[in-house]
XYZ file of C-alpha atoms in Angstrom:
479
model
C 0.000 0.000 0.000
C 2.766 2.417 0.939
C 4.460 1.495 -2.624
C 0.736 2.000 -4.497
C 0.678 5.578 -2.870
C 4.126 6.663 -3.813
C 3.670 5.605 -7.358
C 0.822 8.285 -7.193
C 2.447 10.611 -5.890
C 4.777 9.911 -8.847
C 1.654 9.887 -11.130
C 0.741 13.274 -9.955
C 4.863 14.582 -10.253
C 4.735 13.045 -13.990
C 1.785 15.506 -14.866
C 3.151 18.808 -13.176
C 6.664 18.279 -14.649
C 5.289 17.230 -18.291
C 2.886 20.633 -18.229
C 5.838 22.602 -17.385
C 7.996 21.159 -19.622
C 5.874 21.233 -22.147
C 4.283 24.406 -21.551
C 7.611 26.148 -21.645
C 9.542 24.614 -24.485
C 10.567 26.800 -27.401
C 9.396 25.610 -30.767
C 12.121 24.509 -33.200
C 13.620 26.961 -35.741
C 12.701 26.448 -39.478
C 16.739 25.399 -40.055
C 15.836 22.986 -37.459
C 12.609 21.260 -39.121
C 14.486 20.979 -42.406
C 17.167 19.012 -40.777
C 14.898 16.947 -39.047
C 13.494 16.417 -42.412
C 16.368 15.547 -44.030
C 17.679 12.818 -41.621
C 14.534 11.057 -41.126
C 14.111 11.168 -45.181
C 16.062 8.262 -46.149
C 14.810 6.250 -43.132
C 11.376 6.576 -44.282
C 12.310 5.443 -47.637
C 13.511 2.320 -46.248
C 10.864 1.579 -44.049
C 8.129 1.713 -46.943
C 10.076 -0.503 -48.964
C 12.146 1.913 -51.168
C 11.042 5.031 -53.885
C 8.637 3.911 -56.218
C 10.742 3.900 -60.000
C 8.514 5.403 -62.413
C 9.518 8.117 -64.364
C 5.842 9.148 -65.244
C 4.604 8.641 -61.492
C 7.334 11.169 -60.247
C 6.738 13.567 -62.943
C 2.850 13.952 -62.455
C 2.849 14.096 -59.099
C 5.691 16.585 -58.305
C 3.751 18.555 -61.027
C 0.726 18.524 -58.350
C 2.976 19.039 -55.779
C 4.499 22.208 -57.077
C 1.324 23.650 -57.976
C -0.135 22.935 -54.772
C 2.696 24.541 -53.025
C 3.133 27.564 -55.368
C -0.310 28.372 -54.206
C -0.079 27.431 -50.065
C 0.111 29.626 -47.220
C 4.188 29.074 -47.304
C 5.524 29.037 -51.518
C 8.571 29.905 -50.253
C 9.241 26.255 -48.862
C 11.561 24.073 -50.631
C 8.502 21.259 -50.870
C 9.730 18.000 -52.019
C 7.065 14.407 -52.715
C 8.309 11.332 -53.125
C 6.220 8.035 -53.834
C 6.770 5.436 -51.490
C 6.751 1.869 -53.314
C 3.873 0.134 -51.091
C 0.445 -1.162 -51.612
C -0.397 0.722 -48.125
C -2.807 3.422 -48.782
C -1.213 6.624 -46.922
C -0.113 10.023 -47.133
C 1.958 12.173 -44.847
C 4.668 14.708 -44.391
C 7.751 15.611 -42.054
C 8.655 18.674 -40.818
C 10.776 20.922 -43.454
C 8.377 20.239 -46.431
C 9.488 16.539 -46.711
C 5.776 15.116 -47.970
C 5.055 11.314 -49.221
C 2.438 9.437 -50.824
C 1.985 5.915 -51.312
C 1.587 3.609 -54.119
C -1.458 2.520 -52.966
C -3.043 5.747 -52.362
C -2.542 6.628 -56.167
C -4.452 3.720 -57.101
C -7.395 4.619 -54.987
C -7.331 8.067 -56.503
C -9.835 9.265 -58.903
C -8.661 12.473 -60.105
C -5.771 14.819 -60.114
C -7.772 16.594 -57.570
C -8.007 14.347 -55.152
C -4.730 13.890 -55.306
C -4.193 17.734 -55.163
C -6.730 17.295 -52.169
C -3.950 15.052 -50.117
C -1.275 16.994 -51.074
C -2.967 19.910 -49.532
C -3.489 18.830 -46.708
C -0.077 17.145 -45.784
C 1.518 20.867 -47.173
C -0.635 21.891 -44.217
C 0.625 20.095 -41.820
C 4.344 21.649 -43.169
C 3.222 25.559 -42.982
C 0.558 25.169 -39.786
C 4.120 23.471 -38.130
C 2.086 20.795 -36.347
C 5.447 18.333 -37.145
C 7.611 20.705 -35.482
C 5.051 21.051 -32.168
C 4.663 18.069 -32.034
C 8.476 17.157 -32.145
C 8.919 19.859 -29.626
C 6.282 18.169 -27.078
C 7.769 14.842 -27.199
C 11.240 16.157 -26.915
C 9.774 17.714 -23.446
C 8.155 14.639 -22.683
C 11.553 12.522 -23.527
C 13.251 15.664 -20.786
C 10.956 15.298 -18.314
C 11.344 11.225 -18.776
C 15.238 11.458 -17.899
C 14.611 13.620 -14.703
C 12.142 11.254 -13.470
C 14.401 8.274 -13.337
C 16.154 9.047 -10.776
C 13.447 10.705 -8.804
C 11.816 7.403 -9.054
C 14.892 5.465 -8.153
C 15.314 8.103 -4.770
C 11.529 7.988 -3.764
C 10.523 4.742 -4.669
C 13.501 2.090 -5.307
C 11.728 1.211 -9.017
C 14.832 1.179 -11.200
C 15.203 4.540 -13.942
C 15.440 2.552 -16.733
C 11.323 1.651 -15.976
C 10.240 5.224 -16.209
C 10.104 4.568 -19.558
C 7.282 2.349 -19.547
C 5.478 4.309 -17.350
C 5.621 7.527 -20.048
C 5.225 5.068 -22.871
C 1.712 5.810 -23.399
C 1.981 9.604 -22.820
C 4.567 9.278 -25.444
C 3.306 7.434 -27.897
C 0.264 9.495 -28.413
C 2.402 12.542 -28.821
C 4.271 10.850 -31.169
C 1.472 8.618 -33.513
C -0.404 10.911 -35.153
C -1.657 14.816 -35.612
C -4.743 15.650 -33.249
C -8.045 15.832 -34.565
C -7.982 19.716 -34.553
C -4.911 18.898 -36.738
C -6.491 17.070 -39.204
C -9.351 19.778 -39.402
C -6.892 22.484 -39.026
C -5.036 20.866 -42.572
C -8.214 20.012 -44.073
C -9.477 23.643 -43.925
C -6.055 24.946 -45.405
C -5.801 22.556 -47.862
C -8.619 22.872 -49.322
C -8.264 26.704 -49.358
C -4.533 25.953 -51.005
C -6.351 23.445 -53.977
C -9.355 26.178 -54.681
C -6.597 29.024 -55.168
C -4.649 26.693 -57.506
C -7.790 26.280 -59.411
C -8.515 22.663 -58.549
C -12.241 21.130 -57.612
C -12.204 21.587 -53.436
C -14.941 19.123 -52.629
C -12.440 16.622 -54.409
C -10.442 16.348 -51.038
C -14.110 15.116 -49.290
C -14.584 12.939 -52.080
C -11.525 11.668 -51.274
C -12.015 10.741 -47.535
C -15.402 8.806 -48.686
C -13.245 6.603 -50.682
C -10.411 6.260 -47.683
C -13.611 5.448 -45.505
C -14.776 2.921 -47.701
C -11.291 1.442 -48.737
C -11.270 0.824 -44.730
C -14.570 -0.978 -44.535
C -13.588 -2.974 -47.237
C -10.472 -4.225 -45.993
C -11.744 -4.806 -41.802
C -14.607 -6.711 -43.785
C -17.059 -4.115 -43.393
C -16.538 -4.524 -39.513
C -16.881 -1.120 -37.497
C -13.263 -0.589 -36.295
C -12.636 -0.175 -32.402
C -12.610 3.793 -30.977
C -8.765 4.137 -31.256
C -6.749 7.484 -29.997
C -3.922 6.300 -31.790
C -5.579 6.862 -35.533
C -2.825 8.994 -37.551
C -5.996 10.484 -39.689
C -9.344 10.240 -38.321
C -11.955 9.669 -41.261
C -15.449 9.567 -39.633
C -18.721 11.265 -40.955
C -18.095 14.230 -39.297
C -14.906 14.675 -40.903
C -16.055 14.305 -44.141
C -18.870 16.966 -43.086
C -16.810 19.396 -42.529
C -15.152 18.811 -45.295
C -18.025 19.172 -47.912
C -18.899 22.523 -46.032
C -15.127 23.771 -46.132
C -15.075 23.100 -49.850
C -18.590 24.741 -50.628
C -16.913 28.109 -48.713
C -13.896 27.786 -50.815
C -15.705 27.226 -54.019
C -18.124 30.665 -53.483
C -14.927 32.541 -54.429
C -13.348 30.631 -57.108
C -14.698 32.430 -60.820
C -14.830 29.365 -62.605
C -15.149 25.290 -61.974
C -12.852 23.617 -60.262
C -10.601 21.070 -62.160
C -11.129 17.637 -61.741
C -8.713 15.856 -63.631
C -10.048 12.373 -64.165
C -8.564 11.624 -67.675
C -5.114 12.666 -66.960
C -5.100 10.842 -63.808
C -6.377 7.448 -65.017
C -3.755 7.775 -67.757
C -0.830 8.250 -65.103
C -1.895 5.228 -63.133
C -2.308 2.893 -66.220
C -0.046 0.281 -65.978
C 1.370 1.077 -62.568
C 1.720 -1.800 -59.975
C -0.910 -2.606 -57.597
C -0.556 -4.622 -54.470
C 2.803 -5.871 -53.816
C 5.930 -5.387 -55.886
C 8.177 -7.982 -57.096
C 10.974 -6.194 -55.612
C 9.230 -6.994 -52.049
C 8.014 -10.094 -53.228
C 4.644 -11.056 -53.592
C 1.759 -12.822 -51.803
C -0.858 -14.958 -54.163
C -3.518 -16.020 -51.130
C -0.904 -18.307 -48.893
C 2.225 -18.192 -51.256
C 4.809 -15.912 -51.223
C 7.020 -15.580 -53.859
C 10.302 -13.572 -54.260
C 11.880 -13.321 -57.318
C 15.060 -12.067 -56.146
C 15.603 -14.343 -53.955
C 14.441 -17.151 -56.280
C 12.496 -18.191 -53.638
C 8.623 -19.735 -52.546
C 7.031 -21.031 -49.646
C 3.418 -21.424 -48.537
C 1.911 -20.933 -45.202
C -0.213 -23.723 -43.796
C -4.144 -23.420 -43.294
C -5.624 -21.116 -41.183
C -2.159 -18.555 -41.591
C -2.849 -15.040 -43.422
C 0.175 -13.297 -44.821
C 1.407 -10.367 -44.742
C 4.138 -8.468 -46.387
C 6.584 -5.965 -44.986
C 10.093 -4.126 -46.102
C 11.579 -6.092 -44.040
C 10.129 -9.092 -43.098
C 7.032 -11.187 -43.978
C 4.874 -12.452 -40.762
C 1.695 -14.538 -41.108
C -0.973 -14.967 -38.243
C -3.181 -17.553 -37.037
C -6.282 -16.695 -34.742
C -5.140 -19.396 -32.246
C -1.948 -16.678 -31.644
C 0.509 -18.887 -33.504
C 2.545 -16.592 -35.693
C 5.370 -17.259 -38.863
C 8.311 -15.090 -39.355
C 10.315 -14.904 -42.446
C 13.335 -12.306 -43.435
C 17.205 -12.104 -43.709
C 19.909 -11.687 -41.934
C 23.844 -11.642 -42.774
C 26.581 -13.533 -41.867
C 29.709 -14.247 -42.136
C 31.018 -16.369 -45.481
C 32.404 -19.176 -43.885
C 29.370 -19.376 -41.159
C 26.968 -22.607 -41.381
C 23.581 -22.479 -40.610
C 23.866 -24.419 -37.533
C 26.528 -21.975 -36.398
C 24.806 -19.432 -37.234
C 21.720 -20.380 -35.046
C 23.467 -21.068 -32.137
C 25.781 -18.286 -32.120
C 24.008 -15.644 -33.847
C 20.441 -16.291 -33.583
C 19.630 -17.697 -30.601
C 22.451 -16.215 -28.818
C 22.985 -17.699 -25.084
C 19.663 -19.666 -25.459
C 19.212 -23.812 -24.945
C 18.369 -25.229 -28.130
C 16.257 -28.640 -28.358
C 16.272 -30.777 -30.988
C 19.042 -29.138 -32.851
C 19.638 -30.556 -36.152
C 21.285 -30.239 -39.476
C 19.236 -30.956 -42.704
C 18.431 -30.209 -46.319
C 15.903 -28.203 -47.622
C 15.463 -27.965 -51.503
C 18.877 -28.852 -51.500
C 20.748 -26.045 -49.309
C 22.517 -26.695 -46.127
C 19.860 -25.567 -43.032
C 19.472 -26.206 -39.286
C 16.495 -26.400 -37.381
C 15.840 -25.776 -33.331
C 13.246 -24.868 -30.603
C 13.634 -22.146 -27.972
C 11.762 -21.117 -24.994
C 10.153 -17.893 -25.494
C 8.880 -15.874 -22.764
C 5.237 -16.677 -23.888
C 5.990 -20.161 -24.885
C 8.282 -21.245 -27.957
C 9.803 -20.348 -31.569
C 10.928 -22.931 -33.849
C 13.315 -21.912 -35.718
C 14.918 -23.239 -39.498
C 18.059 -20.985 -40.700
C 18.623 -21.293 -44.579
C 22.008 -20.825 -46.598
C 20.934 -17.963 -48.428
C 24.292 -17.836 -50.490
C 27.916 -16.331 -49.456
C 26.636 -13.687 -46.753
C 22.706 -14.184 -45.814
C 20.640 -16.843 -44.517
C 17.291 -16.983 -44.894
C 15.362 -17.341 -41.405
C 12.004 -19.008 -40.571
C 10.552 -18.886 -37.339
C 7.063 -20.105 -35.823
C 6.070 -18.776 -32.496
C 3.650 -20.189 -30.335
C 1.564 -19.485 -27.168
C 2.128 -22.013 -24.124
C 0.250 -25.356 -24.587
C 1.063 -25.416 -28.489
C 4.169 -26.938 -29.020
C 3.066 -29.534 -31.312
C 1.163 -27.296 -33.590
C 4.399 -25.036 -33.844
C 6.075 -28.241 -34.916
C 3.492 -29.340 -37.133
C 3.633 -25.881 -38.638
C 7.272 -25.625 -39.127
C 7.326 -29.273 -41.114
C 4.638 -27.943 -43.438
C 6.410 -24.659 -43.980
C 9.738 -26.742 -44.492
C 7.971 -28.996 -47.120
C 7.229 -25.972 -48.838
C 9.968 -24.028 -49.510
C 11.011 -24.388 -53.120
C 14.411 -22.278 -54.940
C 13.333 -21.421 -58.184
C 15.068 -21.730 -61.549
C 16.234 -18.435 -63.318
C 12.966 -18.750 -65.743
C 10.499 -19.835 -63.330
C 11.324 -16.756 -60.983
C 11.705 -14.633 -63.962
C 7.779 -15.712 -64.360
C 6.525 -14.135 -61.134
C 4.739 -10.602 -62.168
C 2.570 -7.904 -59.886
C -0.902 -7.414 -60.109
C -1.405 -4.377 -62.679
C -3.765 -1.467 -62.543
C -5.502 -1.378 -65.816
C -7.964 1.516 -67.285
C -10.441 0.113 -69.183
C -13.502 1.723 -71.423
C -16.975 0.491 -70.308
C -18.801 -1.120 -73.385
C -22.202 -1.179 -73.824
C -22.625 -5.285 -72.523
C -20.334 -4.156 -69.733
C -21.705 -4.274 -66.201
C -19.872 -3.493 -62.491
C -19.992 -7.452 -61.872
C -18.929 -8.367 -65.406
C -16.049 -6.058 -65.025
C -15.165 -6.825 -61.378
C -15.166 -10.552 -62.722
C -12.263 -9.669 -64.279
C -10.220 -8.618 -61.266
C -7.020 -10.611 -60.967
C -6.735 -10.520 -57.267
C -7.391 -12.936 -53.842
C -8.002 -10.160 -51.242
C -12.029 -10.598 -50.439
C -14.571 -9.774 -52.738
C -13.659 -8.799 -56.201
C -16.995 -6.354 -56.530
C -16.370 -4.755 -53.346
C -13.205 -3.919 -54.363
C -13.480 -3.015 -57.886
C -16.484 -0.551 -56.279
C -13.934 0.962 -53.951
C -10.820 1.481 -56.536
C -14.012 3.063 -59.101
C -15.351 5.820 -55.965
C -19.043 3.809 -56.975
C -21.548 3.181 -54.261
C -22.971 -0.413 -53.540
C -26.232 0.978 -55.930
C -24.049 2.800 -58.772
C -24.331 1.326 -61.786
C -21.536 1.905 -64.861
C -22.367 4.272 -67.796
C -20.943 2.798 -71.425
C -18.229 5.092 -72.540
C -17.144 5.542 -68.771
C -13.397 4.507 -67.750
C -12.692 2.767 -64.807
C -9.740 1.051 -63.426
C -9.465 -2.804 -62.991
C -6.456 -5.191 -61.390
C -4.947 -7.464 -63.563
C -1.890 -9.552 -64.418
């Protein structure tokens, strides 16, 4: 009891400190956003999987971008976009005019102006400074953080290196998204930033009903949880706001807005959709690399799931499968890798040395904290090996096993022709003909995620009633 009512005292210390830190910090200098910019840059290349590499992409959309900013509440910011090579639909921007938009997000796009619409908005972000107050609060928060260790340590004989954990959710919200008078905040100058460049403002609301229903579509239509963590809330009342923000902005532009649709469609014709082969590629519970010359399939029950840097699949009983690369040393062995590199310090069970497809591997089972991981290292060639790992609760060692055996059975090294055979899904723009109908068409959709109509309505901005006029273009994923 005495402990419980120091650790509220140090509750109540946690909250005076963090209002006066916070409250008297001094925001970071323009210099200083622009280096923050710059450093984080290539790191958030690497974590969405690298710069998308098409020549048209780039051109169109730093030809938005520049428009967009020429016309923003700060032109005189060196704004630079760059296209993030991911299937994850997103948009966002770091302090010093650093701004990014996904793959993905291009493909859900129906216009110019809804891209102009994002763009907006993430430029608003840049010139309202919410990256650089919100940097400034958690680098209070991260001050007040180090003091508190060793007031903890004095008062309460809980070791500094906790305090951490007890700030980590204080933190974390600074840090995981923009507030939701933020996002209104951007929304309002962006769409005041697209109307002076001439484009269509109701385009950016257009745009969130598409987010929202891209979001439906992929939870399966479930209501997602409340969650103070969302980086963009997208709720009707959002979109709202929107629509009336845009009907403001539109009262004092002297002609129509542009929309854009034809030049748009013909930028995103041919571009990839879903995964690239450059990340590899997931067909339902295959994933194939063609890099690495390289397949496997997960067993029942697993979905996949692709990442830059590793590929994880799940399984509703908590089970999990792990897959990426590591280096090592040329003259290292798989088994001496596992023990020595992988799992360092650890007993190993059943440690063996085996074949699979041919190459040199070892296999082992740890004790996790939760339970176990088998794990299977891989000669990947002179200086990687390729690691599997399955990780199960307590109480399901022999499904872990059982798991890891059909994984193992499945891995297969491909010949130079057979991996030069695995392609991405394509986005396609196709004319409506006069026979043509939303389920003929979405019949046609070469892809495994859930339902093809669903999906094809989503990608098209078309309601579950709209029906498709001949003449009409709309986009479709193929081979």
């Amino acid at each position: 009891m005495v402990m419980v009512k120091r650790v509220r005292h140090i509750i109540v210390l946690i909250m005076a400190l963090a209002v006066t830190a916070c409250g008297g910090a001094t925001l970071m200098s323009e210099a200083d956003e622009a280096k923050i910019g710059a450093e984080q840059h290539p790191k958030i290349i690497r974590e969405y999987g690298g710069v998308y590499d098409n020549p048209k992409i780039t051109a169109y959309v730093e030809a938005v971008m520049a428009r967009i900013g020429q016309y923003s509440d700060r032109p005189d910011v060196d704004y630079r976009i760059t296209v993030l090579d991911t299937p994850t639909v997103n948009a966002f921007a770091l302090p010093g005019g650093y701004t990014y938009v996904t793959r993905g997000l291009l493909a859900l796009a129906d216009n110019e102006a809804e891209l102009a619409g994002v763009i907006g908005h993430e430029i608003a972000h840049v010139t309202a400074r919410h990256g650089a107050k919100r940097h400034t609060a958690a680098v209070g928060t991260a001050a007040v953080a180090s003091v508190l260790g060793a007031v903890l340590n004095a008062r309460t004989g809980i070791d500094s290196r906790a305090t951490g954990d007890l700030l980590n959710v204080g933190s974390s919200a600074i840090l995981a998204g923009y507030s939701r008078e933020n996002e209104y905040e951007a929304d309002n100058l962006g769409i005041k930033s697209m109307a002076r460049a001439g484009y269509d403002p109701q385009a950016q609301a257009e745009l969130l009903q598409s987010l929202a229903a891209f979001s439906a579509y992929k939870s399966g239509g479930k209501k997602p949880n409340a969650n103070w963590f969302s980086t963009h809330p997208n709720d009707k009342a959002r979109i709202a706001k929107a629509h009336e923000k845009a009907n403001a902005a539109a009262r004092g532009m002297s002609s129509l807005g542009q929309i854009g649709t034809d030049r748009h469609l013909q930028m995103v014709d041919g571009m990839v959709y879903g995964d690239s082969a450059r990340q590899g590629i997931i067909r339902g519970r295959r994933f194939e690399h063609p890099t690495l010359a390289l397949r496997f399939d997960v067993p029942r029950g697993f979905t996949l799931k692709n990442g830059a840097k590793r590929v994880t699949a799940t399984h509703e009983n908590q089970m999990q499968i792990i897959f990426d690369l590591d280096a090592r040393t040329a003259l290292e062995a798989p088994e001496a890798y596992l023990r020595s590199s992988w799992a360092t310090g650890q007993k190993i069970t059943g440690l063996q040395n085996l074949k699979v497809d041919g190459r040199a591997a070892a296999l082992g089972t740890v004790k996790t904290q939760n339970g176990i991981a088998v794990l299977l290292a891989i000669d990947g060639g002179e200086k990687q090996i390729l690691r599997f790992g399955v990780l199960a609760p307590r109480g399901r060692n022999s499904d872990a096993e059982a798991a890891m055996a059909s994984l193992r059975r499945s891995i297969d090294f491909l010949t130079a022709s057979q991996a030069a055979r695995i392609k991405p899904y394509r986005l396609r723009v196709v004319t409506v003909k006069e026979d043509e109908s939303v389920a003929s068409l979405a019949r046609r959709m070469r892809c495994h995620a859930g339902d093809k109509e669903k999906l094809f309505r989503v990608l098209n901005g078309l309601g579950p009633d709209d029906r498709l006029a001949a003449g009409s273009r709309v986009k479709l994923v193929t081979d």
